[in-house]
XYZ file of C-alpha atoms in Angstrom:
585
model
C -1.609 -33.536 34.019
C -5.251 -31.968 32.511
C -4.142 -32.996 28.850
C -2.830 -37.084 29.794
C -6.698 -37.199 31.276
C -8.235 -36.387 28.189
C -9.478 -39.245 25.878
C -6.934 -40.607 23.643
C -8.379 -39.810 20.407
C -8.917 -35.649 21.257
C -5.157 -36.009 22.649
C -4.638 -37.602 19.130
C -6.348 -34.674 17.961
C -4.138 -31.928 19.747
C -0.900 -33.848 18.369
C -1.975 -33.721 14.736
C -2.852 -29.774 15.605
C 0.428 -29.329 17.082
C 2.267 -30.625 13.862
C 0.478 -28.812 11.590
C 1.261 -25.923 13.432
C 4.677 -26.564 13.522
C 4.804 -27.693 9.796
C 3.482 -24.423 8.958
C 6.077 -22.889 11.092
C 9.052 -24.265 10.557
C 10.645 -24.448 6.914
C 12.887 -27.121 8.447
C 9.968 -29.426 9.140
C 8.479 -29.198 5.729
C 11.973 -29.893 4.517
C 12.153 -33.604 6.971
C 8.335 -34.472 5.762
C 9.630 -33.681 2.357
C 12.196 -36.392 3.060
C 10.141 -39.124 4.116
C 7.548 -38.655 0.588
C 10.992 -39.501 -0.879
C 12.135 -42.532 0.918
C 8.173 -43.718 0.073
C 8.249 -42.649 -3.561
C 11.519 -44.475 -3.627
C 10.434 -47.614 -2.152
C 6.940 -47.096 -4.623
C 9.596 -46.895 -7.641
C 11.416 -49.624 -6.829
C 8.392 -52.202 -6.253
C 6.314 -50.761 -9.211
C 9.924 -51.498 -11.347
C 10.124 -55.255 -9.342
C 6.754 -55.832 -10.273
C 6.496 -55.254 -13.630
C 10.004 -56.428 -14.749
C 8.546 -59.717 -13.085
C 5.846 -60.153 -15.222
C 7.424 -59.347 -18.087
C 10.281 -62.802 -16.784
C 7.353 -64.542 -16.796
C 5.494 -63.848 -19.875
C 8.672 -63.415 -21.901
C 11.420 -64.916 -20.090
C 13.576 -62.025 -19.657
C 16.093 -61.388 -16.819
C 18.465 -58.796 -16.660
C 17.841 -57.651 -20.547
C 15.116 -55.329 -21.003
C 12.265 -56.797 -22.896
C 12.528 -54.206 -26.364
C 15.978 -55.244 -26.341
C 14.884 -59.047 -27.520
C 15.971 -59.668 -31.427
C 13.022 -61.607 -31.817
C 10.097 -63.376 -30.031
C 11.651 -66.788 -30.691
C 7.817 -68.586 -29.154
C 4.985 -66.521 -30.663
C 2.607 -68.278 -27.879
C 4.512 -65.759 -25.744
C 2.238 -62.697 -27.431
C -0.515 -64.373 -25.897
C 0.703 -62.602 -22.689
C -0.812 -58.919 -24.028
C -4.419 -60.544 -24.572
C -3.899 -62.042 -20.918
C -2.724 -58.383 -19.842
C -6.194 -57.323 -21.432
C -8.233 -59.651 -19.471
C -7.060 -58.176 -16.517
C -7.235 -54.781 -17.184
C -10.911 -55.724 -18.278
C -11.824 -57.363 -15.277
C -10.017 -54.580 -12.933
C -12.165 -51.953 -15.287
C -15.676 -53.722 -14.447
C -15.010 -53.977 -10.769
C -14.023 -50.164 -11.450
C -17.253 -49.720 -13.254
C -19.690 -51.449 -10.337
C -18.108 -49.349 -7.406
C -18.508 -46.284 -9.856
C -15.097 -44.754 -9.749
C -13.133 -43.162 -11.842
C -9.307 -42.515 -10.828
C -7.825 -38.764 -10.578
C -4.274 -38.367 -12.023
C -1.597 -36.489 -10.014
C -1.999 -33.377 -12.376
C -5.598 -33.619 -12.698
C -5.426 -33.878 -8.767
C -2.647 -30.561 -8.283
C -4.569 -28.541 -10.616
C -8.051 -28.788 -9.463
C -8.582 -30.541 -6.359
C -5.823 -28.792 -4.646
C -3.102 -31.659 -4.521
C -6.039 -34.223 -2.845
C -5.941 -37.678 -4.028
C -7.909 -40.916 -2.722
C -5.120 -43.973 -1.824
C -7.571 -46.200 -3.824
C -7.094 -43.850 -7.576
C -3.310 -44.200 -6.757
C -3.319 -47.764 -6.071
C -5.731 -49.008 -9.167
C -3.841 -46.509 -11.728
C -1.146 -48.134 -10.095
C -1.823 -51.569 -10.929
C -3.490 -50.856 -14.268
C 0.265 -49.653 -15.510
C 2.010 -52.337 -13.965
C 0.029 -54.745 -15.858
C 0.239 -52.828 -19.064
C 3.539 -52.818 -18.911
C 4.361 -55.991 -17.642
C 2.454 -57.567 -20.301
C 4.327 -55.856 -23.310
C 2.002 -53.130 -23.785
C 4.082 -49.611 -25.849
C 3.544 -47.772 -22.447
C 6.269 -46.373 -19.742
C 6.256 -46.927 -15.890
C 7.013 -43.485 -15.359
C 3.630 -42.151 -15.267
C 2.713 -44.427 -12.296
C 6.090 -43.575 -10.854
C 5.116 -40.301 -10.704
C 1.422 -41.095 -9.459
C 2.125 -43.086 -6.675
C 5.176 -40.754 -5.011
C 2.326 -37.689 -5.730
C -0.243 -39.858 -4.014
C 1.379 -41.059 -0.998
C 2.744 -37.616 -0.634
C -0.926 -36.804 -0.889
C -1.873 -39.343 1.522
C 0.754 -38.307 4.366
C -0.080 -34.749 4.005
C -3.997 -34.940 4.456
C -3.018 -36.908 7.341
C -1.538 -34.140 8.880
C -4.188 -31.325 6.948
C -1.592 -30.028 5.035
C -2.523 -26.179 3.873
C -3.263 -26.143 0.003
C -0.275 -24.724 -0.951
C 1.869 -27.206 0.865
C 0.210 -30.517 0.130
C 0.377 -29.096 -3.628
C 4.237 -28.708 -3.409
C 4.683 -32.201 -1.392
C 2.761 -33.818 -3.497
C 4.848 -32.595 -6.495
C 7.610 -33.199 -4.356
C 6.085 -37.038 -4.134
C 5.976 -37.256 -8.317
C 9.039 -35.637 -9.066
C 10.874 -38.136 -6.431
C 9.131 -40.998 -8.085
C 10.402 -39.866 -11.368
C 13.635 -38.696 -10.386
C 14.647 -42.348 -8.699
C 13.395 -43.893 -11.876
C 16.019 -42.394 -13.976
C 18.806 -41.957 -10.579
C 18.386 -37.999 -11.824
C 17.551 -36.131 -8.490
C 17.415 -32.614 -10.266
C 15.265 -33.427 -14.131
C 12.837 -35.084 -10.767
C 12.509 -32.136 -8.929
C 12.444 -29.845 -12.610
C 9.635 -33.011 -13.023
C 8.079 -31.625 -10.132
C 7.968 -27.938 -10.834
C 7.110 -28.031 -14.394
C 5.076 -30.970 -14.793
C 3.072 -31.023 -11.828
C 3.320 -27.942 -10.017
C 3.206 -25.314 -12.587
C 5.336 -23.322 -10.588
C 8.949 -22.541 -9.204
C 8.789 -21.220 -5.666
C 10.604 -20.328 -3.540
C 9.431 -21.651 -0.994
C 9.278 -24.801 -2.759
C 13.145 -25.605 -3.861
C 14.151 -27.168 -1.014
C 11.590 -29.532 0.118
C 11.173 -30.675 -3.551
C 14.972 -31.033 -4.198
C 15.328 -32.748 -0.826
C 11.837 -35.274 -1.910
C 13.866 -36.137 -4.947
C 17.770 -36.854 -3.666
C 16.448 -39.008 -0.981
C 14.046 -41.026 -3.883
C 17.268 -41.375 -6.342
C 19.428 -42.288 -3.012
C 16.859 -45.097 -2.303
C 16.936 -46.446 -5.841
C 20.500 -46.328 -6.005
C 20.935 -48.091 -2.690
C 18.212 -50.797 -2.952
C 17.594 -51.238 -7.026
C 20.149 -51.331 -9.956
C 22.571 -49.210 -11.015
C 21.388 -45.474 -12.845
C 21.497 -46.061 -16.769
C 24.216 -43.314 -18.539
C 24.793 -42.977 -21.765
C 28.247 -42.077 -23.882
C 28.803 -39.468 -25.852
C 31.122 -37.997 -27.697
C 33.913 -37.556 -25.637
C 35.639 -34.603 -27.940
C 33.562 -32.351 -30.215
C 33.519 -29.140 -31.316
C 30.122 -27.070 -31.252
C 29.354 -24.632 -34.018
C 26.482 -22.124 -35.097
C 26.101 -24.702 -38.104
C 25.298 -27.029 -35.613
C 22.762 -25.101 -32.973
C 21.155 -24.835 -37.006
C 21.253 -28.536 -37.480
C 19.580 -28.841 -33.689
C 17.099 -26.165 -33.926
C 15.523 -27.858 -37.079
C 15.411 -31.135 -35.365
C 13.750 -29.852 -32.443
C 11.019 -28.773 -35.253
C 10.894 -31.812 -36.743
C 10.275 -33.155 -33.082
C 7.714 -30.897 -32.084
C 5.919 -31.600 -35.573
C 6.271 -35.455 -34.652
C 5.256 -35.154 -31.283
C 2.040 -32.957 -31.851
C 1.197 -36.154 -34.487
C 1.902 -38.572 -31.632
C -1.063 -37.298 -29.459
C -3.202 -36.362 -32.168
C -2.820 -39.501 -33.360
C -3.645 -41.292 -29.778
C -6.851 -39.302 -30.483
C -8.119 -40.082 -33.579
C -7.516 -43.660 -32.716
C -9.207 -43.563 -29.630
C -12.358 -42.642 -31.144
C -12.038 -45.004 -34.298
C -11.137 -47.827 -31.640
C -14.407 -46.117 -29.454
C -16.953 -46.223 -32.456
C -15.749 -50.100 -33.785
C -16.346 -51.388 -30.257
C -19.045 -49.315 -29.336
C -17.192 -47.981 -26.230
C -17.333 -51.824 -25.188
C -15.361 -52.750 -22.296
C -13.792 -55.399 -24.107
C -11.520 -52.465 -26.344
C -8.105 -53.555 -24.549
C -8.039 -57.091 -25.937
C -8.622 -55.349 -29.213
C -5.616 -53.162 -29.016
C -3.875 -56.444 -27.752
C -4.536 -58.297 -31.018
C -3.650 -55.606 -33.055
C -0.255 -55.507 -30.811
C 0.869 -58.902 -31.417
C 1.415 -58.449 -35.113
C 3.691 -55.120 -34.560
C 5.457 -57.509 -31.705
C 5.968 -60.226 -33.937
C 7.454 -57.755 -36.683
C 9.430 -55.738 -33.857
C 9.869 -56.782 -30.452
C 11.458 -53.227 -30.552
C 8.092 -52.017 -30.129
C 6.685 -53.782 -26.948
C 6.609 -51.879 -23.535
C 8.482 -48.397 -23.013
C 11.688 -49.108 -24.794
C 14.473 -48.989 -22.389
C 16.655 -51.732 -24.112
C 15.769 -50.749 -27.692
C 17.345 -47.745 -26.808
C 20.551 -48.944 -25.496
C 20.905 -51.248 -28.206
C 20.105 -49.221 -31.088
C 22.654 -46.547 -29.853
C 25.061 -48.713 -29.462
C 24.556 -50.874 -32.948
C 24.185 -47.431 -35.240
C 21.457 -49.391 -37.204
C 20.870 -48.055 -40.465
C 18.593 -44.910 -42.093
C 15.598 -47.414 -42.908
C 15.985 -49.899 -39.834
C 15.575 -46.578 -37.672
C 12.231 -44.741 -39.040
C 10.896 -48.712 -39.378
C 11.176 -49.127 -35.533
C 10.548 -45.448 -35.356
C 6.900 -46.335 -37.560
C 6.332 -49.075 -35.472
C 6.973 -48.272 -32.166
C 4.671 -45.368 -32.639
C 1.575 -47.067 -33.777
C 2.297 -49.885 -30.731
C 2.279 -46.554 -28.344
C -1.029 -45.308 -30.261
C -2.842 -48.633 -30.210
C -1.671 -49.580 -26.421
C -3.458 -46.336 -25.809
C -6.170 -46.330 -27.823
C -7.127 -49.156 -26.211
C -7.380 -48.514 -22.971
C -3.889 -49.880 -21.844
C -2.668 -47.655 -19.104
C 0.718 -45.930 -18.646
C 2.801 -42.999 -20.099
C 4.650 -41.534 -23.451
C 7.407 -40.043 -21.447
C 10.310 -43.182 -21.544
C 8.228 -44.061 -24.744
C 9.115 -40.490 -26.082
C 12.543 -40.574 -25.062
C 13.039 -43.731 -27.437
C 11.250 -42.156 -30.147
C 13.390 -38.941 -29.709
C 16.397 -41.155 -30.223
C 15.645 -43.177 -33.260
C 14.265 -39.733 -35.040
C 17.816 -38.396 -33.675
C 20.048 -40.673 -35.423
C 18.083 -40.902 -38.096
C 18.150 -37.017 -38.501
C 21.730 -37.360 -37.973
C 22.561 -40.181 -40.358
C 20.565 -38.011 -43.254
C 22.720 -34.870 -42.323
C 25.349 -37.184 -43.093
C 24.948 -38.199 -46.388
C 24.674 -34.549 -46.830
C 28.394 -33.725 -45.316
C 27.348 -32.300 -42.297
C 29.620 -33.609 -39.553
C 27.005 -34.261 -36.749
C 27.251 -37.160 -34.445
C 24.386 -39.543 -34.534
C 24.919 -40.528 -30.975
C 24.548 -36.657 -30.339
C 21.688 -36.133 -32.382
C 19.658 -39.003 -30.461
C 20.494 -37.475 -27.056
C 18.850 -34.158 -28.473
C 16.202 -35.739 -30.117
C 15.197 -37.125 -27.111
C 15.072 -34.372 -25.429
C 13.471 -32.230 -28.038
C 10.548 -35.126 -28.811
C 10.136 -35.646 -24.600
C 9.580 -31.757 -24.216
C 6.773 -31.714 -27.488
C 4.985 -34.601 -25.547
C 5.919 -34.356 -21.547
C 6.476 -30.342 -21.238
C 9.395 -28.983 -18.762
C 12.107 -27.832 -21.197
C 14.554 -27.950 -18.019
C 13.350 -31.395 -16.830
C 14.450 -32.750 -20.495
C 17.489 -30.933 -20.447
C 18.790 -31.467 -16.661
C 18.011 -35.377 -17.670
C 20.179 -35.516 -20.468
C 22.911 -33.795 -18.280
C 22.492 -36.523 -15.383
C 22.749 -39.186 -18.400
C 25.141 -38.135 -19.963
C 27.705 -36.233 -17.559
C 28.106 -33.840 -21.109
C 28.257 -30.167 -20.765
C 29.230 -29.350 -24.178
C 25.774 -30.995 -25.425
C 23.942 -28.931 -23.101
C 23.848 -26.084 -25.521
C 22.121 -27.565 -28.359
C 20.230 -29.813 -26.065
C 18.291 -26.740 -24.516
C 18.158 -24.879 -28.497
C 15.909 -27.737 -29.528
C 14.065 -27.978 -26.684
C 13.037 -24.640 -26.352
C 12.044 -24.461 -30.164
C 10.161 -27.647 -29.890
C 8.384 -26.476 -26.707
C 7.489 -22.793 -28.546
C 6.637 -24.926 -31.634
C 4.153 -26.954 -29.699
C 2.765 -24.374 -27.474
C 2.405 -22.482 -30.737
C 0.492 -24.799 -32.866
C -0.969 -27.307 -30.195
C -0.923 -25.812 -26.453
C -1.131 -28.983 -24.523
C 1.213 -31.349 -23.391
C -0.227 -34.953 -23.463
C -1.484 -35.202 -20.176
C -2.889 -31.944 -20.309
C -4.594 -32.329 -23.868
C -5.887 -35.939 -22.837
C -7.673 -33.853 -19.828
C -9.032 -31.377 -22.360
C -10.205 -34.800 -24.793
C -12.241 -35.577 -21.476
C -14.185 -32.132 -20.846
C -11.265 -30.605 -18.664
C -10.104 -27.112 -20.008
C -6.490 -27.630 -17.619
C -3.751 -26.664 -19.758
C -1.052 -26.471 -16.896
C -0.287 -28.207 -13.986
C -1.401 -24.705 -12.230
C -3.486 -24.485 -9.604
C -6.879 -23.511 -11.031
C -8.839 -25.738 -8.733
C -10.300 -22.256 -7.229
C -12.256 -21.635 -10.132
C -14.495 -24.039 -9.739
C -15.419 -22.331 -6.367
C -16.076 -19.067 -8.021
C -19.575 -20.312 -9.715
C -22.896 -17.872 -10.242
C -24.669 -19.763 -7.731
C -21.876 -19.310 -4.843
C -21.569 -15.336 -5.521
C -24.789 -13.990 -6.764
C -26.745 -11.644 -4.476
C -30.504 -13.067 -3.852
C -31.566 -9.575 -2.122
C -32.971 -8.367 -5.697
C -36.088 -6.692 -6.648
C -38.475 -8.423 -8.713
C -41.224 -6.941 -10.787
C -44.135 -8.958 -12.160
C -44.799 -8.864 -16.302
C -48.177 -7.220 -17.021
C -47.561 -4.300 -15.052
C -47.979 -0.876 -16.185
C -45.225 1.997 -15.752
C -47.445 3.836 -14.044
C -47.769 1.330 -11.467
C -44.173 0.236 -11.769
C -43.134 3.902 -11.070
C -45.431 4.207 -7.752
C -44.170 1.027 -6.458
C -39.988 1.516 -7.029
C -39.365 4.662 -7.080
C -36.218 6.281 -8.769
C -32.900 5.850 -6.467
C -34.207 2.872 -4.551
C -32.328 0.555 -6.994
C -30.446 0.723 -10.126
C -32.280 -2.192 -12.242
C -34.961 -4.597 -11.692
C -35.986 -8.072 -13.155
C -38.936 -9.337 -14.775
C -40.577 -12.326 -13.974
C -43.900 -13.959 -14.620
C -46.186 -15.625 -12.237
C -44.153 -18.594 -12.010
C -40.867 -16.788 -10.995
C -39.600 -17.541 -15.199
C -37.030 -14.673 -16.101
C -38.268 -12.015 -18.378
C -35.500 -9.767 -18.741
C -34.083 -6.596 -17.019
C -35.505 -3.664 -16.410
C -33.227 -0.357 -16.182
C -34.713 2.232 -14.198
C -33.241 5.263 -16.020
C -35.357 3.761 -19.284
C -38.701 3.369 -17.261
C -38.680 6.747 -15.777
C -38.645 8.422 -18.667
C -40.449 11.483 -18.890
C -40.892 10.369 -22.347
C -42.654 6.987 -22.208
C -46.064 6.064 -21.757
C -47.028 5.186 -17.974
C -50.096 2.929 -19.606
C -47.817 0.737 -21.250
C -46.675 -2.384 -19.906
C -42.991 -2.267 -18.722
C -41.811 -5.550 -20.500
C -41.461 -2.659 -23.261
C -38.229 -1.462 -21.832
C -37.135 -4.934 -20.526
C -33.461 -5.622 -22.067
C -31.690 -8.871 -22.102
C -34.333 -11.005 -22.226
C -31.974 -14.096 -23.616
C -28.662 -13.277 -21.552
C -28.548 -15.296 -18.404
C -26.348 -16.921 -16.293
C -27.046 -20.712 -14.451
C -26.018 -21.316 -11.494
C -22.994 -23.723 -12.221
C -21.262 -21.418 -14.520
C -17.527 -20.668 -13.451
C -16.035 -17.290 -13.390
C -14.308 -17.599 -16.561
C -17.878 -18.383 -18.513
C -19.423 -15.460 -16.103
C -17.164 -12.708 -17.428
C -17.387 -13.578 -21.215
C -21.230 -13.792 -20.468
C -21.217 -9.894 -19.099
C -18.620 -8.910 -21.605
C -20.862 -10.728 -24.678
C -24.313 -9.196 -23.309
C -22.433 -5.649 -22.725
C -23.833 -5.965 -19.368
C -22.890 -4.648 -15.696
C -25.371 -6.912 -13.698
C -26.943 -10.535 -15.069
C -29.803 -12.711 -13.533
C -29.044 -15.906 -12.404
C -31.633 -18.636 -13.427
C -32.065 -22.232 -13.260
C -33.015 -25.193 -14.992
C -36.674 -24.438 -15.299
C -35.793 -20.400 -15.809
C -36.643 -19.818 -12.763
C -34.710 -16.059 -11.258
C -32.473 -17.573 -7.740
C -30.235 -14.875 -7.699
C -28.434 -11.206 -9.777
C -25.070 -11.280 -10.362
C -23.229 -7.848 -11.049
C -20.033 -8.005 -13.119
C -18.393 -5.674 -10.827
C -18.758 -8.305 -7.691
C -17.773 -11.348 -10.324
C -14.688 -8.919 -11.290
C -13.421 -8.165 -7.682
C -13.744 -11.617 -6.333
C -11.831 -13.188 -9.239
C -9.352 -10.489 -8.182
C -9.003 -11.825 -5.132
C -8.678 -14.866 -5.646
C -6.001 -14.050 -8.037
C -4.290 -12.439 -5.009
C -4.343 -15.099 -3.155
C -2.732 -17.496 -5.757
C 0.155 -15.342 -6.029
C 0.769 -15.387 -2.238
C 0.397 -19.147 -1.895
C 2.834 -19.553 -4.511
C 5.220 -17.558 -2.612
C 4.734 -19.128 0.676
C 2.926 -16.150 1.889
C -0.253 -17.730 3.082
């Protein structure tokens, strides 16, 4: 009777309370709101898929082909549909611009912001793909799939305040589910998930994530078309010769992929300096397009068709690294540019044409490999250089494929072209476009802590302060030994002068008339106030130091910061990672 006579919104309140509490409780209820992020990132993948599968009927005239599948663009007025697409991404980037926003990505967001993402960043990046890739743009869907299934999963979990932890597994749960339904492959999802956006496998995690991701593919396969497989060879026999054969092609994948984004680089900042950073750079990359469309409609958005259709054609040696040449320069140029969207369907097609290629070339050289089998591996070996998740690659090809026997050399070239490109690169390309932008994330792992653990937040302000000038006689009368271990010079203004150890200025040995700036020691080794923990500790380990000042912009002493504090509190912190990531806080 007391709680119906409360006001609605604190009994609103106490039910949100209550199901937190019993989220956090119950495995089982994690588990049913992992179930509804997948019927939403199901629904998400199906109307992103709709939507831009529409545009590209009405721009191209395509129904139930895919749009890289098209022998040739038979009305070249139809290429003026990726200038319109840059129009619109132009205009959507100014009203961008004017409300000052910038949109967070779903492993930006798991990595440092603790899985929190605005509705509005998910809905714009959102749009911006669908029009990429509805207007021919050499960019994949599955980037937004994966955004919007992390963001709504985002979005229902800050509804009901979500511990960090969870809301980073759900919305994980949310990406891998998008993914997964895209390709009807519950399990590479929820490996998606895991590898790609969590950075983790928990424990605590498999279930809801798994669960996120059947209910997504069950959507998709309910309400959208039919999951794309792929044939293989029904009989073969699998030899050392041939893990060999695979092994190298997974290096000749990594090498390929690690070109791929190095090569979305360079051209990013040759596309930056020609347009002076001018907003206008997509309907330069969509001019540039319309030539490689004309040559190749092979090349135009993520290549789902081509695919299909160059597998089942067996095109010849040159045909193959052509579209392969072309397909990556559209990818580069669409973003370059500024066209938004993904290289992970886009690296899939890639994989396959340097596959068969690879294959074809063994060939001629009387090896007996498959180039049907070769394709599947390349694409999983080029996908793992560019994506990451050497499971997620491999459990896709199995869901594909239905093929056990390829799983073997599947897995040998992905793993070598994952150690290859960790090796010699150390980013995947969503990571290393991060670390273009400033970001030093080079895994989906939760570092967002860090950035709590500044000089500012943990340095002690109860120091003692000694003004320059003063002699050691004086200094010695007014701290006297024991009272503190060091002490920091300032001038009148408060501007840092260095540290003063007080073994070194009670020395029976020196001078009490000389000023004690003349045992004053790391005069130019500071710390500011924003400096994370990471830039803290190679600070105290470069100086040789146990205890730094803390200045700021004007020099200024605000605070002392000891290493052994900075050292124990990253500790911690540490600590507490590890039991989040086994469900233990």
């Amino acid at each position: 009777m007391r709680l119906a006579r409360l006001p609605r919104h604190h009994r609103l309140r106490q039910g949100i309370i209550a199901v937190r509490r019993w989220l956090r409780a119950s495995e089982a209820a994690f588990i049913v709101l992992a179930a509804a992020v997948g019927v939403l990132a199901g629904l998400s993948t199906l109307i992103q898929s709709w939507l831009a599968h529409g545009l590209q009927h009405l721009f191209y005239g395509v129904t139930i082909n895919r749009l890289s599948a098209l022998a040739s663009i038979r009305h070249p007025w139809r290429l003026l549909a990726l200038p319109l697409g840059a129009l619109a991404l132009i205009g959507l980037n100014r009203w961008l611009a004017l409300r000052g926003r910038t949109p967070v990505d779903v492993v930006e967001a798991n990595a440092l912001h603790g899985g929190r993402i605005a509705m509005f960043d998910n809905l714009v990046i959102g749009a911006q793909t669908v029009i990429s890739n509805g207007c021919g743009a050499s960019v994949g869907l599955e980037a937004a799939y994966a955004q919007l299934g992390g963001g709504l999963a985002s979005w229902l979990g800050q509804k009901v305040h979500l511990r960090r932890a969870d809301l980073r597994t759900l919305v994980g749960a949310g990406a891998g589910a998008g993914v997964g339904a895209a390709f009807g492959a519950p399990l590479a999802g929820a490996f998606y998930a895991f590898e790609i956006v969590i950075g983790t496998y928990g424990t605590a995690a498999v279930a809801p994530v798994i669960t996120a991701s059947l209910v997504a593919a069950a959507i998709m396969r309910a309400l959208g078309p039919e999951p794309w497989l792929m044939a293989t060879t029904a009989v073969r026999m699998i030899t050392l010769g041939d893990y060999v054969a695979y092994a190298l092609l997974g290096l000749l994948c990594a090498g390929l992929g690690i070109a791929v984004m190095r090569l979305v680089t360079a051209a990013e900042r040759v596309m930056q300096a020609i347009t002076r950073s001018s907003s206008w750079r997509p309907l330069a990359g969509a001019l540039l397009l319309m030539p490689i469309a004309w040559v190749s409609p092979q090349a135009l958005s993520a290549g789902h068709g081509a695919l299909h259709l160059d597998l089942a054609l067996k095109p010849p040696i040159a045909f193959l690294l052509g579209v392969l040449a072309l397909k990556v320069a559209a990818s580069v140029v669409s973003l370059a540019s500024g066209f938004r969207g993904g290289l992970f369907f886009a690296s899939l097609f890639l994989g396959s044409l340097a596959g068969q290629a690879f294959g074809e070339v063994a060939n001629l050289w009387g090896f007996g490999i498959d180039p049907n089998d070769a394709a599947l591996v390349g694409m999983a070996a080029l996908s793992v250089s560019i994506v990451g998740g050497s499971m997620t690659l491999a459990l896709l090809m199995l869901e594909i494929t239905h093929d056990f026997a390829l799983m073997g050399v599947v897995l040998t070239a992905a793993l070598v072209s994952s150690a290859i490109t960790r090796e010699a690169f150390g980013y995947s390309f969503s990571t290393w476009r991060l670390h273009v932008r400033g970001s030093d994330i080079r895994s989906p792992r939760d570092i967002g802590w860090l950035t709590t653990l500044t000089a500012g937040r943990m340095m002690r302000r109860d120091w003692t302060a000694v003004q320059a000038g003063t002699s050691v006689g004086v200094f010695r009368q007014t701290v006297p030994p024991g009272s503190v271990s060091k002490v920091v010079l300032v001038d009148e203004s408060g501007h840092y002068g260095g540290i003063i150890p007080m073994a070194a200025a009670h020395a029976a040995t020196l001078d009490p008339d000389l000023p004690i700036e003349t045992v004053a020691r790391l005069q130019d080794k500071v710390l500011m106030p924003a400096m994370g923990i990471r830039a803290i500790l190679d600070a105290l380990d470069e100086a040789g130091a146990d205890e730094l000042a803390v200045v700021n912009a004007e020099g200024q002493v605000v605070g002392v910061l000891s290493e052994k504090h900075a050292r124990r509190r990253y500790l911690e912190e540490i600590e507490a990672d590890q039991k989040r990531m086994f469900g233990e806080m």
